[in-house]
Amino acid sequence: CRRFPILAITLAALAIAPAAAGAMTITPRIVGGGTVSTSTYPWQALVYAGPYLCGGSIVSTTEVVTAAHCALDEDGDPWPPAQVQVIAGRDSQLIADGQEASVDSIAVMPGYDPAAFANDAAVLTLSAPLTTGLKVQPIALPAAGARTAAGTQLSVSGYGTTASGADQSSARLQAATVSAVSDTDPTCGPHYIGAYVADVMLCAGAPSRDSCQGDSGGPLVTQDATPLLVGIVSFGDGCAKAGASGVYTEIAAPSVRSFVGAFLAGGQPLEVPRSFTAPSLQGDLTSGSTLTCSAGTWSGATGFTYVFRDGSGMVLQRSDRTTYVLDDGQIGDSVSCKVVARAADGQRASAVTSVAGPIGRSAAIVVAPVVETPAPAAPAAASAPAPAPVVTPAALVDRTAPTVKVLSAHCVGRRCSLRLRVSDRGFSAGIRSLKATLTTTYAATCKRKGHRSRPCKRSVRHTLKARRAGKGTTWSVVAPRVRYGRQRFSIVALDRAGNRQRHATTRTLTAKASHKRSKKSSKRH
Ligand code: 4AZ
């Protein structure tokens, strides 16, 4: 149930997809989907949450149901509503039509535990109502307790990947027919022992048809004349894998039905804190000084947690303290603060400050002489407040993949080197390794039988060693003798908990026969 990064879109899908808009029957193709239109699936919403792609179901003009795991950021806090966008009535991610809606508040189903899978439901309340029409219509919910019988034909739709592990989402909306599978079927409960909670989940599948990464949060509906939303795409063991059904949050489960139903007209929704003025960071941007994060104004908040992060997104401090003391390690870096507000009934909401930086050297450090004599036991700047400890909630498990940022990159002659910062958001079990590859593209002469030799390009690939550069999070990669030409470095980090960076960090340099440093010729990924 990993969220799928909004990165690339299958352009090829556009070229090969037949115009099936409006077709009621879905032709199984690729991993079982067919291209459809929101005029047939008008309850389908596209949900961009932070950097991730998810699906959603329009249940009223102002409410969209999605998965809880789509609504939460890497720390397990609801995304700041400003970082969530809902789009209705859009058939292709490449065509900016339909209705774009902003989100006012995010409610996550009580009892959702990011470390488990149960209660994977959330409701996004939009800032302004959607206009209903041919391509935008709410879908009705089943009654509480009206569970879906095994064998019922259902439709699942979304813009997710069309193959398990694929690195591109589908440009165009896809849908597939799957059948409800009994909780006790070997592909369902017994296959997901320890994860499957029959009370609040539903399995569905069909040979080579399934939901997949990026479809999370999206609708599973009946194929009746008046379709009902019976499930939310939640998780699965791969996609369309023999022996493993897809798992959905079951809307008809009484607890899920009452959570979602409370948001529909006439209901009493849970109170979710709301931010009215953005939080802010105050203080001197120099090492040794104290930054104060102000929560801004909120409604419905009974308490706050403050998360200070560095420029790479690494958590510096997470606690109820509003202050953070900058230290030398942050010189040249930047800091931001996320405020997480809690309501009395457990709902939370977050908002973030803008990024403050770069952080400078404090005056005390600038004037401190290089120590030639043995250092005194107490540091000269003893009056400066001690840096606050980094708070890592011990109860957390490392579930997030590490990320790599390029700090510097250059080639001098044939030697190219990169300095990298590796971060592992939230609680980290530590970085195990970095896989670095270099693809060199150089000018060559190509000969083909019966043709004259002509200039062409060739590529070679090498694996490189990445080494920790001193203490902390800095690593380096050096290619000592490259061929002159274009050098494309690709780095993927793996942490000790087995989380692998999904999309490689890349950097392209040019090695030229001169002793000047080459210019960076492309941006980082
Ligand atoms: C996912 O990663 C995901 N086959 C969603 C659904 C399924 C598998 C993975 C079910 O979002």
XYZ file of C-alpha atoms and ligand atoms in Angstrom:
536
model
C 0.000 0.000 0.000
C 2.915 2.306 -0.674
C 1.855 5.563 -2.139
C 2.928 6.180 -5.650
C 5.045 9.243 -6.381
C 3.671 11.651 -8.939
C 6.602 11.525 -11.236
C 6.074 10.246 -14.644
C 3.070 9.313 -16.619
C 2.836 6.615 -19.240
C 2.899 8.693 -22.379
C 2.810 5.504 -24.391
C -0.601 4.772 -22.906
C -1.933 7.759 -24.788
C -0.697 6.515 -28.083
C -1.892 2.935 -27.711
C -5.107 3.330 -25.759
C -8.200 2.866 -27.890
C -10.846 5.544 -27.449
C -13.029 3.584 -25.068
C -14.613 6.575 -23.350
C -18.119 5.810 -22.300
C -17.812 2.079 -22.933
C -19.495 0.114 -20.148
C -17.612 -3.145 -20.718
C -13.969 -3.105 -19.928
C -11.624 -4.976 -22.179
C -8.902 -6.578 -20.134
C -5.548 -5.362 -21.336
C -2.050 -4.745 -19.858
C -2.722 -5.812 -16.244
C -6.410 -6.002 -16.770
C -7.447 -2.394 -17.116
C -9.163 -0.624 -19.950
C -9.120 3.093 -20.677
C -12.350 4.685 -19.484
C -13.761 8.161 -19.012
C -15.042 9.953 -15.935
C -18.342 10.160 -17.834
C -18.650 6.435 -16.986
C -16.904 6.773 -13.604
C -18.008 10.287 -12.571
C -17.317 9.571 -8.883
C -13.598 9.032 -9.590
C -11.302 11.707 -8.175
C -7.581 12.188 -8.707
C -5.874 13.011 -5.423
C -2.401 14.523 -5.379
C -1.214 14.345 -1.767
C 2.237 15.863 -1.191
C 4.387 14.143 -3.817
C 2.053 11.171 -4.194
C -0.696 10.125 -6.544
C -3.843 8.521 -5.165
C -7.442 7.998 -6.105
C -10.577 9.127 -4.342
C -14.365 8.784 -4.538
C -16.665 11.785 -4.659
C -19.390 11.064 -2.089
C -20.897 14.565 -1.990
C -20.101 17.871 -3.678
C -17.750 18.721 -0.810
C -16.533 15.304 0.372
C -14.048 12.905 -1.184
C -13.290 9.532 0.385
C -9.735 8.236 0.069
C -7.371 5.896 1.929
C -5.921 7.055 5.260
C -2.468 6.104 3.976
C -2.949 8.623 1.146
C -3.962 11.371 3.571
C -0.876 11.091 5.793
C 2.659 12.306 5.258
C 5.856 10.350 6.002
C 5.588 11.150 9.723
C 2.045 9.786 9.870
C 0.523 13.285 10.236
C -2.236 14.478 7.913
C -0.802 16.404 4.967
C -1.215 20.144 5.276
C -4.464 20.642 3.302
C -2.615 23.110 1.061
C -0.471 20.204 -0.160
C -3.471 18.125 -1.228
C -5.292 18.674 -4.472
C -8.443 16.949 -5.646
C -9.349 16.830 -9.319
C -12.752 15.695 -10.572
C -13.819 14.936 -14.123
C -10.313 14.499 -15.526
C -9.754 11.605 -17.941
C -6.056 12.148 -18.541
C -3.387 13.393 -16.169
C -1.873 15.172 -19.168
C -4.864 17.359 -19.960
C -5.665 20.033 -17.394
C -9.452 19.827 -17.663
C -12.141 18.923 -15.138
C -12.444 20.669 -11.780
C -9.518 21.307 -9.457
C -10.530 21.619 -5.844
C -8.543 22.585 -2.795
C -8.966 20.846 0.536
C -10.113 22.511 3.753
C -9.695 19.642 6.156
C -8.667 16.001 6.311
C -10.321 13.519 8.672
C -8.627 10.158 9.183
C -10.669 7.186 10.373
C -10.209 6.728 14.135
C -8.244 3.567 14.790
C -6.110 3.835 11.656
C -2.625 2.733 12.549
C 0.045 3.523 9.957
C 1.971 0.439 11.082
C -1.008 -1.830 10.361
C -3.508 -1.692 7.533
C -6.951 -1.621 9.158
C -9.325 1.358 9.008
C -7.582 2.704 5.927
C -10.121 5.459 5.240
C -10.059 9.250 5.218
C -12.438 11.999 4.173
C -11.214 15.140 2.414
C -13.541 18.124 2.826
C -13.227 20.496 -0.114
C -12.998 24.282 0.214
C -15.778 24.843 -2.325
C -18.416 22.495 -3.742
C -17.805 20.678 -7.011
C -20.240 21.401 -9.799
C -21.940 18.151 -10.717
C -22.373 17.251 -14.363
C -21.785 14.447 -16.842
C -18.253 13.836 -15.550
C -18.665 14.718 -11.877
C -21.259 12.906 -9.747
C -21.233 11.665 -6.176
C -21.574 7.936 -5.567
C -23.955 6.438 -3.008
C -22.793 4.344 -0.065
C -24.149 0.930 0.905
C -26.093 0.656 4.169
C -24.116 -0.277 7.278
C -23.893 -4.048 7.458
C -24.769 -4.605 3.775
C -21.583 -6.564 3.127
C -20.661 -7.538 -0.432
C -21.260 -11.214 -1.206
C -18.379 -13.239 -2.639
C -18.660 -13.480 -6.397
C -20.236 -10.026 -6.857
C -18.846 -8.324 -9.970
C -17.243 -4.994 -9.098
C -15.363 -2.239 -10.925
C -12.135 -0.729 -9.678
C -10.665 2.362 -11.303
C -7.697 4.680 -11.058
C -4.683 6.360 -12.626
C -2.197 3.972 -10.986
C 0.451 1.806 -12.549
C -0.568 -0.755 -15.129
C 1.967 -3.309 -13.832
C 3.263 -4.134 -10.365
C 6.383 -2.149 -9.559
C 6.122 -0.092 -12.739
C 7.620 3.339 -12.295
C 5.010 5.245 -14.228
C 1.398 5.907 -13.437
C -1.214 5.732 -16.153
C -1.936 8.987 -17.930
C -5.516 7.966 -18.595
C -8.086 6.639 -16.197
C -8.236 2.855 -16.212
C -10.893 0.487 -14.873
C -11.139 -3.261 -14.477
C -13.796 -5.746 -13.433
C -12.935 -7.851 -10.384
C -15.032 -10.190 -8.233
C -15.559 -9.955 -4.494
C -13.627 -12.778 -2.822
C -14.628 -14.366 0.477
C -12.608 -13.438 3.577
C -11.623 -17.092 3.999
C -10.511 -17.647 0.400
C -6.822 -18.710 0.305
C -6.013 -15.559 -1.719
C -7.587 -13.334 0.959
C -7.504 -13.710 4.789
C -5.172 -16.741 4.877
C -2.808 -15.052 2.404
C -2.634 -11.862 4.486
C -2.420 -13.450 7.943
C -1.744 -10.779 10.550
C -2.702 -7.960 8.200
C -6.198 -8.876 7.032
C -8.971 -7.701 9.371
C -12.157 -9.262 7.994
C -14.425 -6.888 9.942
C -13.287 -3.823 8.036
C -11.783 -5.257 4.845
C -12.946 -6.822 1.625
C -10.937 -8.789 -0.936
C -11.501 -8.633 -4.658
C -9.630 -10.019 -7.604
C -9.674 -11.746 -10.954
C -6.986 -13.463 -12.972
C -4.591 -10.773 -14.197
C -6.878 -7.910 -13.129
C -6.280 -5.801 -10.066
C -5.717 -2.359 -8.625
C -2.101 -1.291 -8.273
C 0.242 1.424 -6.952
C -1.308 4.855 -7.359
C -4.860 3.483 -7.347
C -4.836 3.584 -3.538
C -7.732 5.498 -2.076
C -9.788 4.976 -5.230
C -13.228 3.437 -5.701
C -14.377 -0.178 -5.825
C -18.008 -0.043 -6.934
C -20.887 -2.353 -7.787
C -21.924 -2.675 -11.411
C -25.601 -1.943 -10.715
C -27.579 0.695 -12.591
C -27.092 2.818 -9.458
C -23.578 1.867 -8.408
C -22.584 1.797 -4.745
C -19.130 2.501 -3.313
C -18.284 -0.778 -1.566
C -14.524 -0.402 -1.132
C -11.470 1.856 -0.983
C -8.292 0.572 -2.672
C -6.005 -0.177 0.277
C -3.202 -2.683 -0.219
C -2.160 -5.964 -1.774
C 0.666 -8.376 -2.319
C 1.871 -7.000 -5.623
C -0.747 -6.461 -8.279
C -2.685 -9.098 -10.213
C -0.455 -11.750 -8.666
C -1.812 -15.302 -8.765
C -2.784 -16.365 -5.252
C -3.178 -12.819 -3.864
C -6.377 -10.769 -4.038
C -6.406 -7.006 -3.743
C -7.511 -5.682 -0.358
C -10.059 -2.882 0.106
C -11.461 -1.015 3.093
C -15.054 -2.207 3.305
C -17.431 0.773 3.345
C -20.363 -1.334 4.619
C -18.433 -2.264 7.778
C -20.446 -0.377 10.431
C -17.435 1.540 11.803
C -16.307 2.614 8.309
C -19.852 3.420 7.204
C -20.478 5.632 10.200
C -17.118 7.403 9.855
C -17.723 8.216 6.168
C -21.483 8.750 6.547
C -20.983 11.321 9.321
C -19.683 13.722 6.698
C -22.727 13.482 4.473
C -25.550 15.978 4.749
C -27.217 15.980 8.127
C -24.431 14.085 9.883
C -22.185 15.178 12.737
C -18.635 15.038 11.401
C -15.713 14.666 13.728
C -14.052 17.894 14.692
C -10.837 18.416 12.739
C -8.532 21.288 13.737
C -8.278 24.008 11.099
C -5.489 26.464 10.520
C -6.550 30.046 9.779
C -3.212 31.817 9.745
C -0.061 29.981 8.713
C 2.544 29.074 11.329
C 5.775 31.065 11.307
C 9.425 30.750 12.332
C 11.123 33.548 14.258
C 14.700 34.002 15.396
C 18.207 34.651 14.198
C 19.291 32.395 11.379
C 22.710 31.749 12.895
C 24.089 28.679 14.624
C 23.658 28.834 18.389
C 20.514 30.938 18.211
C 17.037 29.786 19.109
C 14.268 29.544 16.529
C 10.679 29.770 17.734
C 7.873 28.181 15.778
C 4.481 29.863 16.297
C 1.456 27.741 15.534
C -0.584 30.584 14.020
C -4.312 30.642 14.690
C -6.377 27.473 14.727
C -9.884 26.366 15.505
C -10.623 23.102 17.287
C -7.027 22.539 18.464
C -6.349 21.335 22.008
C -2.602 20.776 21.664
C 0.319 21.071 19.253
C 3.403 19.139 18.209
C 6.250 20.966 16.445
C 8.427 19.215 13.881
C 11.636 21.014 12.883
C 13.316 19.735 9.700
C 16.441 20.597 7.783
C 16.516 21.478 4.087
C 16.704 17.829 3.045
C 13.559 17.021 5.009
C 15.362 15.261 7.856
C 13.599 15.621 11.213
C 15.735 17.678 13.626
C 13.274 17.707 16.514
C 9.722 16.499 17.083
C 8.188 17.473 20.408
C 5.739 19.857 22.028
C 8.544 22.438 22.358
C 8.144 25.516 20.172
C 11.876 26.238 20.140
C 14.846 24.690 18.400
C 18.464 25.670 18.865
C 20.421 25.829 15.620
C 23.821 24.152 15.697
C 26.961 24.210 13.562
C 25.762 21.232 11.506
C 23.058 23.435 10.052
C 25.331 26.191 8.720
C 24.472 26.711 5.061
C 21.327 24.601 5.433
C 17.723 25.713 5.970
C 15.004 24.887 8.489
C 11.239 24.614 8.400
C 8.640 23.791 11.026
C 5.509 21.693 10.769
C 2.793 22.293 13.340
C 0.552 19.321 14.078
C -2.649 20.325 15.888
C -4.767 17.839 17.847
C -8.503 18.019 18.500
C -10.208 16.590 21.584
C -11.512 13.558 19.660
C -8.091 12.619 18.325
C -8.289 14.155 14.842
C -5.151 15.994 13.797
C -4.213 18.530 11.151
C -0.916 20.018 10.074
C 0.422 23.220 8.561
C 3.984 24.146 7.633
C 6.029 27.327 7.748
C 8.004 28.504 4.775
C 11.622 27.385 4.670
C 14.040 29.677 6.554
C 17.684 29.876 5.550
C 20.461 29.730 4.737
C 21.718 29.511 8.309
C 24.837 31.524 9.007
C 27.747 31.165 11.350
C 27.189 32.744 14.747
C 29.452 35.655 15.714
C 30.872 33.553 18.568
C 31.989 30.875 16.146
C 33.460 33.334 13.651
C 35.707 34.953 16.265
C 36.644 31.681 18.006
C 40.349 31.129 17.205
C 41.568 27.869 15.783
C 42.638 25.982 18.911
C 46.414 25.633 18.955
C 46.723 24.943 22.653
C 44.854 22.069 24.349
C 41.167 22.848 24.322
C 39.660 23.874 27.636
C 37.280 21.359 29.186
C 34.306 23.692 28.812
C 33.719 25.188 25.353
C 34.262 28.933 25.022
C 30.627 29.480 24.072
C 29.405 27.798 27.273
C 26.779 30.489 27.769
C 25.111 29.551 24.492
C 22.161 27.223 25.008
C 22.972 23.560 24.426
C 21.576 22.164 21.203
C 18.259 20.452 21.781
C 18.400 16.690 21.379
C 16.939 15.126 18.293
C 13.754 13.434 19.352
C 13.093 10.104 17.698
C 9.874 8.522 18.894
C 11.135 5.118 19.981
C 7.834 3.443 19.239
C 8.109 4.196 15.550
C 9.374 1.708 13.034
C 11.356 2.749 10.000
C 8.879 2.570 7.156
C 10.062 5.344 4.906
C 12.550 4.974 2.106
C 15.696 7.083 2.302
C 16.323 9.934 -0.110
C 19.542 11.297 -1.575
C 20.297 14.932 -2.304
C 23.311 16.010 -4.348
C 25.290 18.600 -2.363
C 27.949 19.157 -4.992
C 29.030 17.524 -8.228
C 31.850 18.241 -10.613
C 34.349 16.749 -13.020
C 37.958 17.935 -13.132
C 39.569 16.439 -16.185
C 38.597 12.765 -16.142
C 37.823 12.655 -12.417
C 34.188 13.221 -11.425
C 32.962 13.365 -7.863
C 29.675 13.841 -6.068
C 28.977 14.766 -2.484
C 25.624 13.483 -1.285
C 23.363 13.969 1.686
C 21.327 10.890 2.584
C 18.183 11.406 4.681
C 15.737 8.902 6.064
C 12.673 10.749 7.278
C 11.004 9.995 10.565
C 12.539 7.253 12.630
C 15.478 5.708 10.781
C 17.092 2.336 11.353
C 20.180 3.750 9.596
C 21.452 3.710 6.023
C 22.692 0.322 4.821
C 24.122 1.177 1.431
C 24.037 3.364 -1.626
C 23.993 1.868 -5.083
C 25.679 4.189 -7.542
C 25.907 3.676 -11.266
C 27.487 5.821 -13.917
C 26.447 5.818 -17.551
C 29.009 7.538 -19.746
C 27.934 8.609 -23.206
C 30.841 9.482 -25.460
C 31.482 10.346 -29.080
C 32.600 7.391 -31.169
C 32.813 6.312 -34.779
C 30.271 3.741 -35.861
C 30.717 1.409 -38.807
C 27.915 -0.491 -40.420
C 28.389 -3.027 -43.185
C 28.153 -1.395 -46.582
C 28.050 2.098 -45.038
C 30.697 4.706 -44.450
C 31.932 5.238 -40.918
C 30.096 8.067 -39.256
C 30.231 9.821 -35.912
C 27.843 8.380 -33.333
C 27.369 8.132 -29.568
C 28.093 5.122 -27.378
C 27.262 4.475 -23.746
C 28.977 2.390 -21.084
C 27.740 1.679 -17.580
C 29.801 1.187 -14.437
C 28.915 0.500 -10.841
C 30.659 2.834 -8.431
C 31.393 2.609 -4.725
C 29.641 5.129 -2.488
C 31.460 5.896 0.736
C 30.463 7.683 3.890
C 32.332 10.984 3.964
C 33.061 11.399 7.634
C 30.369 11.367 10.247
C 26.697 11.860 9.703
C 24.703 11.883 6.547
C 27.279 12.888 3.937
C 28.448 10.346 1.371
C 30.711 10.604 -1.625
C 30.954 8.911 -4.986
C 34.085 9.241 -7.101
C 34.648 8.090 -10.676
C 38.430 8.535 -11.046
C 38.960 7.999 -14.791
C 35.882 8.530 -16.912
C 35.901 8.827 -20.707
C 35.317 12.387 -21.813
C 31.634 12.930 -22.500
C 28.314 13.011 -20.706
C 28.309 11.355 -17.253
C 24.942 10.350 -15.845
C 25.148 9.349 -12.185
C 22.274 7.445 -10.640
C 22.109 6.784 -6.888
C 19.653 4.667 -4.913
C 19.792 4.435 -1.112
C 18.741 1.434 0.988
C 18.121 1.631 4.733
C 18.673 -1.051 7.371
C 14.946 -1.722 7.558
C 15.013 -2.725 3.866
C 13.310 0.428 2.494
C 14.735 1.260 -0.896
C 14.565 4.689 -2.506
C 11.941 4.366 -5.228
C 13.269 6.801 -7.764
C 16.975 7.152 -8.216
C 18.602 10.519 -7.639
C 20.352 11.433 -10.864
C 22.889 14.041 -11.836
C 24.450 14.591 -15.227
C 27.885 16.141 -15.670
C 30.183 16.631 -18.618
C 33.835 15.654 -18.477
C 35.841 17.752 -20.924
C 39.500 17.741 -21.856
C 40.250 20.857 -19.838
C 41.148 21.491 -16.281
C 38.220 23.768 -15.687
C 35.323 22.416 -13.681
C 32.445 21.345 -15.850
C 29.067 22.960 -15.475
C 26.210 20.935 -14.124
C 24.280 20.131 -17.224
C 21.079 18.906 -15.679
C 19.069 19.308 -12.545
C 18.756 16.690 -9.880
C 15.839 14.361 -10.090
C -0.530 0.280 -3.676
O 0.680 0.141 -3.519
C -1.357 -0.898 -3.957
N -3.333 -5.024 -5.808
C -2.718 -0.755 -4.061
C -3.495 -1.845 -4.333
C -2.920 -3.072 -4.485
C -1.558 -3.223 -4.409
C -0.771 -2.131 -4.149
C -3.797 -4.247 -4.759
O -1.039 1.398 -3.610
